CSV table of C-alpha atoms and ligand atoms in Angstrom, one decimal:
chain,number,residue,atom,x,y,z
A,297,UNK,CA,182.4,199.7,154.5
A,298,UNK,CA,184.5,202.7,155.4
A,299,UNK,CA,186.9,202.1,152.6
A,300,UNK,CA,184.0,201.7,150.2
A,301,UNK,CA,182.5,205.0,151.3
A,302,UNK,CA,185.9,206.7,150.8
A,303,UNK,CA,186.0,205.3,147.3
A,304,UNK,CA,182.5,206.5,146.6
A,305,UNK,CA,183.4,209.9,147.8
A,306,UNK,CA,186.5,210.1,145.6
A,307,UNK,CA,184.4,208.9,142.6
A,308,UNK,CA,181.8,211.6,143.3
A,309,UNK,CA,184.5,214.2,143.5
A,310,UNK,CA,185.4,213.7,139.8
A,311,UNK,CA,181.9,214.5,138.7
A,312,UNK,CA,180.5,218.0,138.8
A,313,UNK,CA,176.8,218.7,138.6
A,314,UNK,CA,174.8,221.7,137.5
A,315,UNK,CA,171.1,222.1,137.9
A,316,UNK,CA,169.9,225.1,135.9
A,317,UNK,CA,173.1,226.9,136.8
A,318,UNK,CA,176.6,227.3,135.5
A,319,UNK,CA,179.5,225.0,135.8
A,320,UNK,CA,183.0,225.8,134.6
A,321,UNK,CA,185.3,223.3,132.8
A,322,UNK,CA,188.9,224.1,132.3
A,323,UNK,CA,190.1,223.4,128.8
A,324,UNK,CA,193.7,222.2,128.8
A,325,UNK,CA,195.9,222.2,131.9
A,326,UNK,CA,199.0,224.1,132.9
A,327,UNK,CA,202.2,222.2,132.0
A,328,UNK,CA,202.8,221.7,135.7
A,329,UNK,CA,199.3,220.6,136.7
A,330,UNK,CA,199.7,217.7,139.2
A,331,UNK,CA,198.5,214.2,138.4
A,332,UNK,CA,198.1,214.7,134.7
A,333,UNK,CA,199.3,216.1,131.4
A,334,UNK,CA,198.2,219.2,129.6
A,335,UNK,CA,195.7,217.3,127.4
A,336,UNK,CA,192.6,217.2,129.6
A,337,UNK,CA,189.3,218.8,130.4
A,338,UNK,CA,188.9,219.5,134.1
A,339,UNK,CA,186.4,218.1,135.1
A,340,UNK,CA,185.8,215.6,132.4
A,341,UNK,CA,182.5,214.3,133.6
A,342,UNK,CA,179.7,216.7,134.1
A,343,UNK,CA,176.0,216.3,135.0
A,344,UNK,CA,173.8,219.2,134.0
A,345,UNK,CA,170.0,219.6,133.5
A,346,UNK,CA,168.3,221.4,130.7
A,347,UNK,CA,169.0,225.1,130.6
A,348,UNK,CA,172.2,224.7,132.5
A,349,UNK,CA,175.3,226.5,131.0
A,350,UNK,CA,178.6,224.8,130.8
A,351,UNK,CA,181.4,227.5,130.6
A,352,UNK,CA,184.5,226.1,129.0
A,353,UNK,CA,187.4,228.2,130.0
A,354,UNK,CA,190.6,228.0,128.0
A,355,UNK,CA,193.3,227.7,130.7
A,356,UNK,CA,196.0,225.6,129.4
A,357,UNK,CA,199.4,227.1,128.6
A,358,UNK,CA,200.7,226.1,126.2
A,359,UNK,CA,197.4,225.4,124.6
A,360,UNK,CA,195.4,225.2,121.4
A,361,UNK,CA,192.3,223.3,121.9
A,362,UNK,CA,188.7,222.8,120.8
A,363,UNK,CA,185.5,221.4,122.3
A,364,UNK,CA,184.0,219.2,119.6
A,365,UNK,CA,181.0,216.9,119.9
A,366,UNK,CA,181.5,213.3,119.0
A,367,UNK,CA,179.8,210.0,119.7
A,368,UNK,CA,180.6,207.1,122.0
A,369,UNK,CA,181.2,204.9,118.9
A,370,UNK,CA,183.7,207.4,117.3
A,371,UNK,CA,185.3,209.4,120.1
A,372,UNK,CA,187.6,211.5,118.0
A,373,UNK,CA,185.3,212.2,115.1
A,374,UNK,CA,182.9,215.1,114.9
A,375,UNK,CA,179.3,213.9,115.3
A,376,UNK,CA,176.8,214.6,112.5
A,377,UNK,CA,175.1,217.8,113.5
A,378,UNK,CA,177.4,218.2,116.5
A,379,UNK,CA,178.7,221.3,118.2
A,380,UNK,CA,182.2,222.6,117.8
A,381,UNK,CA,184.0,225.6,119.4
A,382,UNK,CA,186.7,225.7,116.8
A,383,UNK,CA,190.4,225.9,117.8
A,384,UNK,CA,191.3,228.5,120.5
A,385,UNK,CA,195.0,229.1,120.8
A,386,UNK,CA,195.9,230.6,124.1
A,387,UNK,CA,198.9,232.8,123.5
A,388,UNK,CA,199.5,233.8,127.1
A,389,UNK,CA,197.9,233.6,130.5
A,390,UNK,CA,196.6,236.4,132.5
A,391,UNK,CA,198.0,237.3,135.9
A,392,UNK,CA,194.8,236.4,137.8
A,393,UNK,CA,193.1,234.0,135.4
A,394,UNK,CA,190.4,236.5,134.4
A,395,UNK,CA,190.0,237.6,130.8
A,396,UNK,CA,190.7,234.2,129.4
A,397,UNK,CA,188.8,232.9,126.4
A,398,UNK,CA,185.4,231.2,127.3
A,399,UNK,CA,182.8,229.3,125.4
A,400,UNK,CA,179.3,228.8,126.8
A,401,UNK,CA,177.3,225.7,126.0
A,402,UNK,CA,173.7,225.4,127.1
A,403,UNK,CA,172.1,222.0,127.7
A,404,UNK,CA,169.0,221.3,125.6
A,405,UNK,CA,168.5,217.6,126.2
A,406,UNK,CA,169.7,216.1,129.4
A,407,UNK,CA,168.3,212.6,128.7
A,408,UNK,CA,171.2,211.5,126.5
A,409,UNK,CA,175.0,211.5,127.0
A,410,UNK,CA,176.9,214.3,125.3
A,411,UNK,CA,180.3,213.1,124.3
A,412,UNK,CA,183.0,215.6,123.3
A,413,UNK,CA,186.7,215.8,122.5
A,414,UNK,CA,189.6,218.2,121.5
A,415,UNK,CA,190.4,217.9,117.8
A,416,UNK,CA,193.9,219.4,118.0
A,417,UNK,CA,196.5,217.1,116.5
A,418,UNK,CA,199.7,218.9,117.3
A,419,UNK,CA,202.1,218.2,118.8
A,420,UNK,CA,200.2,214.9,119.4
A,421,UNK,CA,196.6,213.8,119.2
A,422,UNK,CA,194.9,215.4,122.1
A,423,UNK,CA,191.9,213.2,121.9
A,424,UNK,CA,194.0,210.0,122.0
A,425,UNK,CA,196.0,211.6,124.9
A,426,UNK,CA,193.0,211.8,127.1
A,427,UNK,CA,191.4,215.1,126.2
A,428,UNK,CA,187.8,213.9,126.1
A,429,UNK,CA,184.7,214.5,128.2
A,430,UNK,CA,181.1,213.7,128.7
A,431,UNK,CA,178.0,215.5,129.9
A,432,UNK,CA,175.2,213.4,131.5
A,433,UNK,CA,176.7,209.9,131.3
A,434,UNK,CA,174.1,207.3,132.2
A,435,UNK,CA,174.8,204.8,135.1
A,436,UNK,CA,175.0,201.3,133.8
A,437,UNK,CA,175.3,202.4,130.2
A,438,UNK,CA,178.4,203.4,128.1
A,439,UNK,CA,181.0,204.7,130.6
A,440,UNK,CA,183.4,207.6,130.4
A,441,UNK,CA,186.3,205.2,131.1
A,442,UNK,CA,185.3,203.1,128.1
A,443,UNK,CA,185.0,206.2,125.9
A,444,UNK,CA,188.4,207.5,127.0
A,445,UNK,CA,190.0,204.0,126.4
A,446,UNK,CA,188.5,203.9,122.9
A,447,UNK,CA,189.8,207.4,122.2
A,448,UNK,CA,193.3,206.3,123.3
A,449,UNK,CA,193.3,203.8,120.4
A,450,UNK,CA,192.4,206.3,117.7
A,451,UNK,CA,195.1,206.9,115.1
A,452,UNK,CA,193.7,210.0,113.4
A,453,UNK,CA,191.5,212.8,114.5
A,454,UNK,CA,188.7,214.5,112.5
A,455,UNK,CA,189.6,218.1,111.6
A,456,UNK,CA,186.3,219.2,110.1
A,457,UNK,CA,184.3,222.1,111.6
A,458,UNK,CA,181.0,221.5,113.4
A,459,UNK,CA,178.4,224.1,114.2
A,460,UNK,CA,177.2,226.1,117.2
A,461,UNK,CA,174.1,224.0,117.5
A,462,UNK,CA,174.7,220.4,118.6
A,463,UNK,CA,172.9,217.3,119.7
A,464,UNK,CA,171.6,217.9,123.2
A,465,UNK,CA,173.6,221.1,123.7
A,466,UNK,CA,174.0,224.4,121.8
A,467,UNK,CA,176.0,227.6,121.9
A,468,UNK,CA,174.6,230.9,120.9
A,469,UNK,CA,178.0,232.3,119.8
A,470,UNK,CA,181.5,231.4,119.0
A,471,UNK,CA,184.1,231.5,121.8
A,472,UNK,CA,184.7,234.9,123.4
A,473,UNK,CA,188.4,235.3,122.6
A,474,UNK,CA,190.2,238.5,123.8
A,475,UNK,CA,192.7,239.2,121.0
A,476,UNK,CA,195.5,240.1,123.4
A,477,UNK,CA,195.6,236.6,124.9
A,478,UNK,CA,194.2,234.2,122.3
A,479,UNK,CA,193.2,233.5,118.7
A,480,UNK,CA,190.2,231.6,117.3
A,481,UNK,CA,190.6,229.4,114.2
A,482,UNK,CA,187.7,227.8,112.4
A,483,UNK,CA,188.2,225.0,110.0
A,484,UNK,CA,186.3,224.0,106.9
A,485,UNK,CA,182.8,222.8,107.7
A,486,UNK,CA,182.2,219.1,107.5
A,487,UNK,CA,180.2,219.3,104.3
A,488,UNK,CA,182.9,221.5,102.7
A,489,UNK,CA,185.8,219.2,103.6
A,490,UNK,CA,187.1,217.2,100.7
A,491,UNK,CA,187.3,213.4,101.3
A,492,UNK,CA,190.7,212.3,102.5
A,493,UNK,CA,191.7,215.7,103.7
A,494,UNK,CA,190.0,215.7,107.1
A,495,UNK,CA,192.6,213.7,108.9
A,496,UNK,CA,195.7,215.5,107.8
A,497,UNK,CA,195.4,218.4,110.3
A,498,UNK,CA,197.4,220.5,107.9
A,499,UNK,CA,196.4,223.7,106.4
A,500,UNK,CA,198.2,225.3,103.4
A,501,UNK,CA,201.6,226.4,104.6
A,502,UNK,CA,202.9,223.3,106.2
A,503,UNK,CA,202.4,220.6,108.8
A,504,UNK,CA,205.2,221.5,111.1
A,505,UNK,CA,203.5,224.5,112.6
A,506,UNK,CA,201.9,224.4,116.1
A,507,UNK,CA,198.4,224.3,114.9
A,508,UNK,CA,196.2,224.1,111.8
A,509,UNK,CA,195.3,227.7,112.4
A,510,UNK,CA,198.9,228.6,112.9
A,511,UNK,CA,199.7,227.1,109.6
A,512,UNK,CA,197.0,229.3,108.0
A,513,UNK,CA,198.5,232.3,109.6
A,514,UNK,CA,202.1,231.5,108.4
A,515,UNK,CA,200.8,230.7,104.9
A,516,UNK,CA,199.1,234.1,104.8
A,517,UNK,CA,202.3,235.9,106.0
A,518,UNK,CA,204.3,234.0,103.4
A,519,UNK,CA,201.9,234.9,100.6
A,520,UNK,CA,201.9,238.5,101.8
A,521,UNK,CA,205.7,238.6,101.6
A,522,UNK,CA,205.5,237.2,98.0
A,523,UNK,CA,202.9,239.9,97.1
A,524,UNK,CA,204.9,242.6,98.7
A,525,UNK,CA,208.1,241.4,97.0
A,526,UNK,CA,206.3,241.2,93.7
A,527,UNK,CA,205.0,244.7,94.1
A,528,UNK,CA,208.4,246.0,94.9
A,529,UNK,CA,209.9,244.3,91.8
A,530,UNK,CA,207.0,245.6,89.7
A,531,UNK,CA,207.5,249.1,91.0
A,532,UNK,CA,211.3,248.9,90.3
A,533,UNK,CA,210.6,247.7,86.7
A,534,UNK,CA,208.2,250.6,86.2
A,535,UNK,CA,210.8,253.1,87.5
B,1063,LIG,CU1,193.4,220.0,123.2
């Protein structure tokens, strides 16, 4: 009995509850976080009633992560009408942990599980590496363990962009991203994504960059150089 109660206590410790209040979830872990890799939400199981706010705090260094709603059936694919923070790339940490990017999600329907994942694919699939979570899992129904196990078998991760309003939870704004510590990248919306392009994870500019957004930034810089170079050549010819 005593052993059983210890187990029950340990299991309960992994679940964080919020009742019309705020709960913080760390997005991504430090590289040296004990007992786990960098690809995780901490905690990854949350119980929260309607009106509660989940504050996702981007804490992982290195880190480029998203909070994207999926379904139990397709753990690493954006849910139709699902919420999506977009990618937040944390460039550096702050000395005391304050001033980090945050994204607030408010629970609007606490009667159904809200499954979510990180859609980052570089340097490996974060979703398949364990970076998944659930709000309001129902006892005796689909379990978080089964969700995470299914995610681990996924070979490609959806890169389309969801909205702020999701199924059972909504955000009123995009992530608050202080420019000195992080950058926000938004992908093409699901409806605007061409068939076949959603799983590549590559934006124009190349696939060997640290993030889809990073690829966009490098592509822009390259184009800028071309434009500048062309302008200089043009000016020289005029002279
Ligand atoms: Cu991630």
